[in-house]
């Protein structure tokens, strides 16, 4: 993982608890939506997770793997909306610890287990998952083909690999720093064709693709307006995970989307 990646933070769960209390929330009466300001660590928050959940094709009795699960926001949402059990893996021990604590607060500690592991080497049996999800992870990887190969190995035949990622479009240089990279030299972001090539090389066939960039631009616009109306960011926000550079990251990602230098894609692959 490169240096601009999500900061390792000790006691992240304590900071999140303090922020929730500062917003007048009781830890005993939380719903998933109360956590979305901090546990959806990707462009678009819950707004871009809602439209992708059904494409996993899972339900009660199934098990879904979330590669690079972070604090577990998408994993818990998938569990609630589909009934599937979800296992998440993430390289960050602090994030995983905090994520499991958050699951306990909202009553999802049995349905969602977050584990510390590399998405390129996941300690689970082949063909043990009904679906695999990956949200905003490929850009952190120097060898993303390994994640695609792991997704293929871990999926049951007929299962889907769902990716929600920013991808590179156009030719102009991007605005940096971004959450996944401080500068172009350290940026592993791929183009759609490159992701498709990795998926095909791993054995997948393409199922569907949709462009969620417009949704993401609206979400950024609404988020910045809210912050401006409130005179500053709310206590519970992605600054808790990404640190004080978060406003710069967010503005650069927004500008890259608006200038059509990146796009936000929902890609669905299928294991034959
Ligand atoms: C932008 S966050 C996305 C988190 C989560 N998917 C979400 O959408 O809320 C990227 C996550 O990928 C994780 N990550 C990066 N490289 C990884 C690797 N090689 N193995 C496992 N996790 C990794 C980071 O620790 C971070 O939690």
GROMACS .gro file of C-alpha atoms and ligand atoms in nm:
model
  299
    1UNK     CA    1   0.000   0.000   0.000
    2UNK     CA    2   0.144   0.342  -0.089
    3UNK     CA    3   0.207   0.628   0.150
    4UNK     CA    4  -0.101   0.828   0.061
    5UNK     CA    5  -0.321   0.537   0.162
    6UNK     CA    6  -0.562   0.540   0.451
    7UNK     CA    7  -0.380   0.632   0.771
    8UNK     CA    8  -0.332   0.370   1.034
    9UNK     CA    9  -0.498   0.502   1.344
   10UNK     CA   10  -0.502   0.374   1.693
   11UNK     CA   11  -0.824   0.409   1.888
   12UNK     CA   12  -1.019   0.498   1.577
   13UNK     CA   13  -1.331   0.351   1.737
   14UNK     CA   14  -1.294   0.592   2.032
   15UNK     CA   15  -1.272   0.890   1.797
   16UNK     CA   16  -1.579   0.767   1.609
   17UNK     CA   17  -1.771   0.717   1.933
   18UNK     CA   18  -1.680   1.071   2.046
   19UNK     CA   19  -1.791   1.214   1.710
   20UNK     CA   20  -2.123   1.027   1.726
   21UNK     CA   21  -2.187   1.161   2.077
   22UNK     CA   22  -2.095   1.514   1.958
   23UNK     CA   23  -2.371   1.472   1.697
   24UNK     CA   24  -2.616   1.376   1.973
   25UNK     CA   25  -2.629   1.005   1.883
   26UNK     CA   26  -2.651   0.732   2.145
   27UNK     CA   27  -2.428   0.430   2.077
   28UNK     CA   28  -2.712   0.208   2.200
   29UNK     CA   29  -2.957   0.316   1.932
   30UNK     CA   30  -2.758   0.341   1.610
   31UNK     CA   31  -2.867   0.232   1.264
   32UNK     CA   32  -2.628   0.172   0.973
   33UNK     CA   33  -2.710   0.510   0.819
   34UNK     CA   34  -2.579   0.685   1.134
   35UNK     CA   35  -2.231   0.550   1.057
   36UNK     CA   36  -2.228   0.621   0.683
   37UNK     CA   37  -2.044   0.953   0.724
   38UNK     CA   38  -1.736   0.763   0.840
   39UNK     CA   39  -1.764   0.395   0.744
   40UNK     CA   40  -1.831   0.434   0.370
   41UNK     CA   41  -1.470   0.513   0.276
   42UNK     CA   42  -1.520   0.572  -0.095
   43UNK     CA   43  -1.666   0.822  -0.341
   44UNK     CA   44  -2.040   0.864  -0.312
   45UNK     CA   45  -2.102   0.722   0.036
   46UNK     CA   46  -2.414   0.509   0.066
   47UNK     CA   47  -2.555   0.670  -0.252
   48UNK     CA   48  -2.316   0.468  -0.468
   49UNK     CA   49  -2.343   0.148  -0.263
   50UNK     CA   50  -2.726   0.128  -0.283
   51UNK     CA   51  -2.735   0.072  -0.663
   52UNK     CA   52  -2.467  -0.200  -0.666
   53UNK     CA   53  -2.587  -0.433  -0.391
   54UNK     CA   54  -2.836  -0.630  -0.602
   55UNK     CA   55  -2.567  -0.705  -0.863
   56UNK     CA   56  -2.394  -0.936  -0.613
   57UNK     CA   57  -2.682  -1.178  -0.666
   58UNK     CA   58  -2.675  -1.300  -0.305
   59UNK     CA   59  -2.939  -1.364  -0.040
   60UNK     CA   60  -2.990  -1.528   0.298
   61UNK     CA   61  -2.774  -1.839   0.334
   62UNK     CA   62  -2.501  -1.700   0.107
   63UNK     CA   63  -2.158  -1.574   0.207
   64UNK     CA   64  -2.005  -1.265   0.044
   65UNK     CA   65  -1.639  -1.163   0.061
   66UNK     CA   66  -1.551  -0.791   0.071
   67UNK     CA   67  -1.192  -0.736  -0.045
   68UNK     CA   68  -1.045  -0.426   0.124
   69UNK     CA   69  -1.339  -0.387   0.361
   70UNK     CA   70  -1.208  -0.086   0.559
   71UNK     CA   71  -1.442  -0.002   0.846
   72UNK     CA   72  -1.703  -0.238   0.703
   73UNK     CA   73  -1.970   0.009   0.590
   74UNK     CA   74  -2.035  -0.159   0.253
   75UNK     CA   75  -2.010  -0.506   0.413
   76UNK     CA   76  -2.276  -0.427   0.677
   77UNK     CA   77  -2.501  -0.266   0.416
   78UNK     CA   78  -2.477  -0.576   0.193
   79UNK     CA   79  -2.556  -0.797   0.496
   80UNK     CA   80  -2.861  -0.589   0.589
   81UNK     CA   81  -3.000  -0.550   0.237
   82UNK     CA   82  -2.944  -0.907   0.115
   83UNK     CA   83  -2.936  -1.126   0.428
   84UNK     CA   84  -2.598  -1.266   0.316
   85UNK     CA   85  -2.328  -1.318   0.575
   86UNK     CA   86  -2.023  -1.107   0.485
   87UNK     CA   87  -1.654  -1.165   0.550
   88UNK     CA   88  -1.431  -0.863   0.494
   89UNK     CA   89  -1.053  -0.857   0.467
   90UNK     CA   90  -0.831  -0.552   0.501
   91UNK     CA   91  -0.459  -0.497   0.550
   92UNK     CA   92  -0.510  -0.240   0.826
   93UNK     CA   93  -0.539  -0.396   1.171
   94UNK     CA   94  -0.657  -0.072   1.332
   95UNK     CA   95  -0.931  -0.019   1.076
   96UNK     CA   96  -1.042  -0.382   1.105
   97UNK     CA   97  -1.053  -0.364   1.485
   98UNK     CA   98  -1.257  -0.044   1.472
   99UNK     CA   99  -1.483  -0.190   1.201
  100UNK     CA  100  -1.568  -0.493   1.413
  101UNK     CA  101  -1.647  -0.262   1.703
  102UNK     CA  102  -1.884  -0.064   1.478
  103UNK     CA  103  -2.054  -0.390   1.376
  104UNK     CA  104  -2.120  -0.459   1.745
  105UNK     CA  105  -2.275  -0.115   1.795
  106UNK     CA  106  -2.531  -0.175   1.519
  107UNK     CA  107  -2.593  -0.544   1.596
  108UNK     CA  108  -2.411  -0.686   1.293
  109UNK     CA  109  -2.126  -0.865   1.470
  110UNK     CA  110  -2.265  -1.209   1.384
  111UNK     CA  111  -2.348  -1.130   1.022
  112UNK     CA  112  -2.024  -0.947   0.939
  113UNK     CA  113  -1.672  -1.057   1.031
  114UNK     CA  114  -1.380  -0.833   0.937
  115UNK     CA  115  -1.037  -0.995   0.925
  116UNK     CA  116  -0.682  -0.868   0.874
  117UNK     CA  117  -0.546  -1.002   0.545
  118UNK     CA  118  -0.399  -0.895   0.212
  119UNK     CA  119  -0.651  -0.894  -0.074
  120UNK     CA  120  -0.378  -1.055  -0.285
  121UNK     CA  121  -0.350  -1.354  -0.049
  122UNK     CA  122  -0.670  -1.427   0.137
  123UNK     CA  123  -0.655  -1.711   0.391
  124UNK     CA  124  -0.980  -1.882   0.285
  125UNK     CA  125  -1.054  -2.198   0.090
  126UNK     CA  126  -1.107  -2.189  -0.287
  127UNK     CA  127  -1.471  -2.159  -0.399
  128UNK     CA  128  -1.592  -2.067  -0.049
  129UNK     CA  129  -1.784  -1.749  -0.139
  130UNK     CA  130  -2.106  -1.688  -0.333
  131UNK     CA  131  -2.000  -1.336  -0.433
  132UNK     CA  132  -1.699  -1.108  -0.399
  133UNK     CA  133  -1.707  -0.729  -0.368
  134UNK     CA  134  -1.425  -0.476  -0.394
  135UNK     CA  135  -1.483  -0.105  -0.335
  136UNK     CA  136  -1.201   0.142  -0.409
  137UNK     CA  137  -0.907  -0.093  -0.365
  138UNK     CA  138  -0.735  -0.162  -0.699
  139UNK     CA  139  -0.570   0.185  -0.702
  140UNK     CA  140  -0.378   0.097  -0.384
  141UNK     CA  141  -0.225  -0.216  -0.535
  142UNK     CA  142   0.101  -0.250  -0.720
  143UNK     CA  143  -0.008  -0.589  -0.856
  144UNK     CA  144  -0.389  -0.565  -0.893
  145UNK     CA  145  -0.390  -0.881  -1.106
  146UNK     CA  146  -0.328  -1.073  -0.783
  147UNK     CA  147  -0.655  -0.943  -0.635
  148UNK     CA  148  -0.845  -1.047  -0.949
  149UNK     CA  149  -0.689  -1.394  -0.932
  150UNK     CA  150  -0.781  -1.424  -0.563
  151UNK     CA  151  -1.139  -1.314  -0.633
  152UNK     CA  152  -1.162  -1.583  -0.902
  153UNK     CA  153  -1.011  -1.855  -0.680
  154UNK     CA  154  -1.239  -1.773  -0.384
  155UNK     CA  155  -1.565  -1.754  -0.583
  156UNK     CA  156  -1.795  -2.047  -0.645
  157UNK     CA  157  -1.862  -2.109  -1.017
  158UNK     CA  158  -2.146  -1.884  -1.131
  159UNK     CA  159  -2.061  -1.628  -0.862
  160UNK     CA  160  -2.008  -1.260  -0.932
  161UNK     CA  161  -1.719  -1.025  -0.862
  162UNK     CA  162  -1.851  -0.671  -0.820
  163UNK     CA  163  -1.609  -0.378  -0.838
  164UNK     CA  164  -1.695  -0.016  -0.756
  165UNK     CA  165  -1.389   0.189  -0.847
  166UNK     CA  166  -1.266   0.515  -0.988
  167UNK     CA  167  -1.095   0.456  -1.320
  168UNK     CA  168  -0.877   0.676  -1.537
  169UNK     CA  169  -1.033   0.836  -1.847
  170UNK     CA  170  -0.902   1.101  -2.084
  171UNK     CA  171  -0.541   1.208  -2.121
  172UNK     CA  172  -0.489   1.517  -1.904
  173UNK     CA  173  -0.296   1.487  -1.578
  174UNK     CA  174  -0.501   1.432  -1.263
  175UNK     CA  175  -0.524   1.669  -0.969
  176UNK     CA  176  -0.324   1.538  -0.671
  177UNK     CA  177  -0.303   1.443  -0.389
  178UNK     CA  178  -0.579   1.182  -0.397
  179UNK     CA  179  -0.670   0.942  -0.116
  180UNK     CA  180  -0.485   0.663  -0.293
  181UNK     CA  181  -0.187   0.856  -0.423
  182UNK     CA  182   0.017   1.166  -0.346
  183UNK     CA  183   0.137   1.212  -0.705
  184UNK     CA  184   0.120   1.056  -1.053
  185UNK     CA  185   0.434   0.846  -1.001
  186UNK     CA  186   0.268   0.663  -0.711
  187UNK     CA  187  -0.073   0.626  -0.875
  188UNK     CA  188  -0.187   0.275  -0.969
  189UNK     CA  189  -0.530   0.380  -1.100
  190UNK     CA  190  -0.621   0.183  -1.414
  191UNK     CA  191  -0.840   0.236  -1.718
  192UNK     CA  192  -1.157   0.034  -1.771
  193UNK     CA  193  -0.994  -0.171  -2.048
  194UNK     CA  194  -0.703  -0.254  -1.818
  195UNK     CA  195  -0.939  -0.375  -1.543
  196UNK     CA  196  -1.129  -0.581  -1.799
  197UNK     CA  197  -0.804  -0.734  -1.920
  198UNK     CA  198  -0.707  -0.829  -1.563
  199UNK     CA  199  -1.050  -0.981  -1.506
  200UNK     CA  200  -1.038  -1.181  -1.830
  201UNK     CA  201  -0.683  -1.302  -1.755
  202UNK     CA  202  -0.805  -1.427  -1.416
  203UNK     CA  203  -1.082  -1.624  -1.591
  204UNK     CA  204  -1.384  -1.394  -1.551
  205UNK     CA  205  -1.629  -1.296  -1.818
  206UNK     CA  206  -1.775  -0.946  -1.814
  207UNK     CA  207  -2.138  -0.932  -1.704
  208UNK     CA  208  -2.249  -0.565  -1.681
  209UNK     CA  209  -2.100  -0.220  -1.636
  210UNK     CA  210  -2.253   0.111  -1.538
  211UNK     CA  211  -2.113   0.459  -1.496
  212UNK     CA  212  -2.200   0.616  -1.159
  213UNK     CA  213  -1.997   0.935  -1.218
  214UNK     CA  214  -2.303   1.163  -1.234
  215UNK     CA  215  -2.429   1.022  -0.903
  216UNK     CA  216  -2.084   1.077  -0.750
  217UNK     CA  217  -2.068   1.438  -0.875
  218UNK     CA  218  -2.414   1.509  -0.725
  219UNK     CA  219  -2.303   1.350  -0.398
  220UNK     CA  220  -1.989   1.566  -0.380
  221UNK     CA  221  -2.196   1.878  -0.461
  222UNK     CA  222  -2.451   1.798  -0.187
  223UNK     CA  223  -2.176   1.716   0.064
  224UNK     CA  224  -1.982   2.040   0.001
  225UNK     CA  225  -2.306   2.246   0.021
  226UNK     CA  226  -2.394   2.087   0.356
  227UNK     CA  227  -2.047   2.160   0.494
  228UNK     CA  228  -2.066   2.518   0.375
  229UNK     CA  229  -2.416   2.569   0.527
  230UNK     CA  230  -2.295   2.423   0.858
  231UNK     CA  231  -1.983   2.641   0.854
  232UNK     CA  232  -1.751   2.338   0.862
  233UNK     CA  233  -1.741   1.961   0.848
  234UNK     CA  234  -1.956   1.759   1.090
  235UNK     CA  235  -1.779   1.582   1.381
  236UNK     CA  236  -1.837   1.245   1.211
  237UNK     CA  237  -1.659   1.248   0.878
  238UNK     CA  238  -1.392   1.087   0.663
  239UNK     CA  239  -1.128   1.318   0.817
  240UNK     CA  240  -1.132   1.070   1.109
  241UNK     CA  241  -1.007   0.798   0.871
  242UNK     CA  242  -0.806   0.997   0.617
  243UNK     CA  243  -0.667   1.272   0.838
  244UNK     CA  244  -0.646   1.650   0.791
  245UNK     CA  245  -0.578   1.625   0.415
  246UNK     CA  246  -0.926   1.485   0.356
  247UNK     CA  247  -1.076   1.816   0.224
  248UNK     CA  248  -0.796   1.839  -0.035
  249UNK     CA  249  -0.841   1.474  -0.135
  250UNK     CA  250  -1.216   1.527  -0.174
  251UNK     CA  251  -1.183   1.848  -0.378
  252UNK     CA  252  -0.928   1.688  -0.611
  253UNK     CA  253  -1.141   1.376  -0.663
  254UNK     CA  254  -1.444   1.600  -0.733
  255UNK     CA  255  -1.249   1.812  -0.982
  256UNK     CA  256  -1.110   1.501  -1.158
  257UNK     CA  257  -1.466   1.369  -1.195
  258UNK     CA  258  -1.605   1.701  -1.319
  259UNK     CA  259  -1.323   1.741  -1.572
  260UNK     CA  260  -1.376   1.382  -1.692
  261UNK     CA  261  -1.028   1.272  -1.591
  262UNK     CA  262  -1.166   0.989  -1.380
  263UNK     CA  263  -1.500   0.809  -1.381
  264UNK     CA  264  -1.673   0.602  -1.115
  265UNK     CA  265  -1.762   0.260  -1.254
  266UNK     CA  266  -1.968  -0.031  -1.129
  267UNK     CA  267  -1.828  -0.340  -1.300
  268UNK     CA  268  -1.974  -0.687  -1.263
  269UNK     CA  269  -1.776  -0.997  -1.363
  270UNK     CA  270  -1.891  -1.356  -1.352
  271UNK     CA  271  -1.698  -1.677  -1.286
  272UNK     CA  272  -1.812  -1.926  -1.553
  273LIG     C1  273  -1.061   0.359   0.009
  273LIG     S1  274  -1.059   0.237   0.133
  273LIG     C2  275  -1.210   0.149   0.097
  273LIG     C3  276  -1.264   0.075   0.215
  273LIG     C4  277  -1.399   0.009   0.193
  273LIG     N1  278  -1.395  -0.079   0.076
  273LIG     C5  279  -1.507   0.113   0.174
  273LIG     O1  280  -1.547   0.135   0.059
  273LIG     O2  281  -1.553   0.171   0.273
  273LIG     C6  282  -0.936   0.123   0.075
  273LIG     C7  283  -0.909   0.010   0.172
  273LIG     O3  284  -0.825  -0.085   0.107
  273LIG     C8  285  -0.737  -0.137   0.204
  273LIG     N2  286  -0.624  -0.197   0.136
  273LIG     C9  287  -0.531  -0.140   0.055
  273LIG     N3  288  -0.445  -0.230   0.010
  273LIG    C10  289  -0.483  -0.350   0.060
  273LIG    C11  290  -0.432  -0.482   0.050
  273LIG     N4  291  -0.325  -0.511  -0.025
  273LIG     N5  292  -0.496  -0.581   0.116
  273LIG    C12  293  -0.604  -0.552   0.194
  273LIG     N6  294  -0.657  -0.429   0.207
  273LIG    C13  295  -0.596  -0.329   0.142
  273LIG    C14  296  -0.703  -0.017   0.291
  273LIG     O4  297  -0.651  -0.055   0.416
  273LIG    C15  298  -0.837   0.053   0.298
  273LIG     O5  299  -0.910   0.013   0.411
   0.00000   0.00000   0.00000
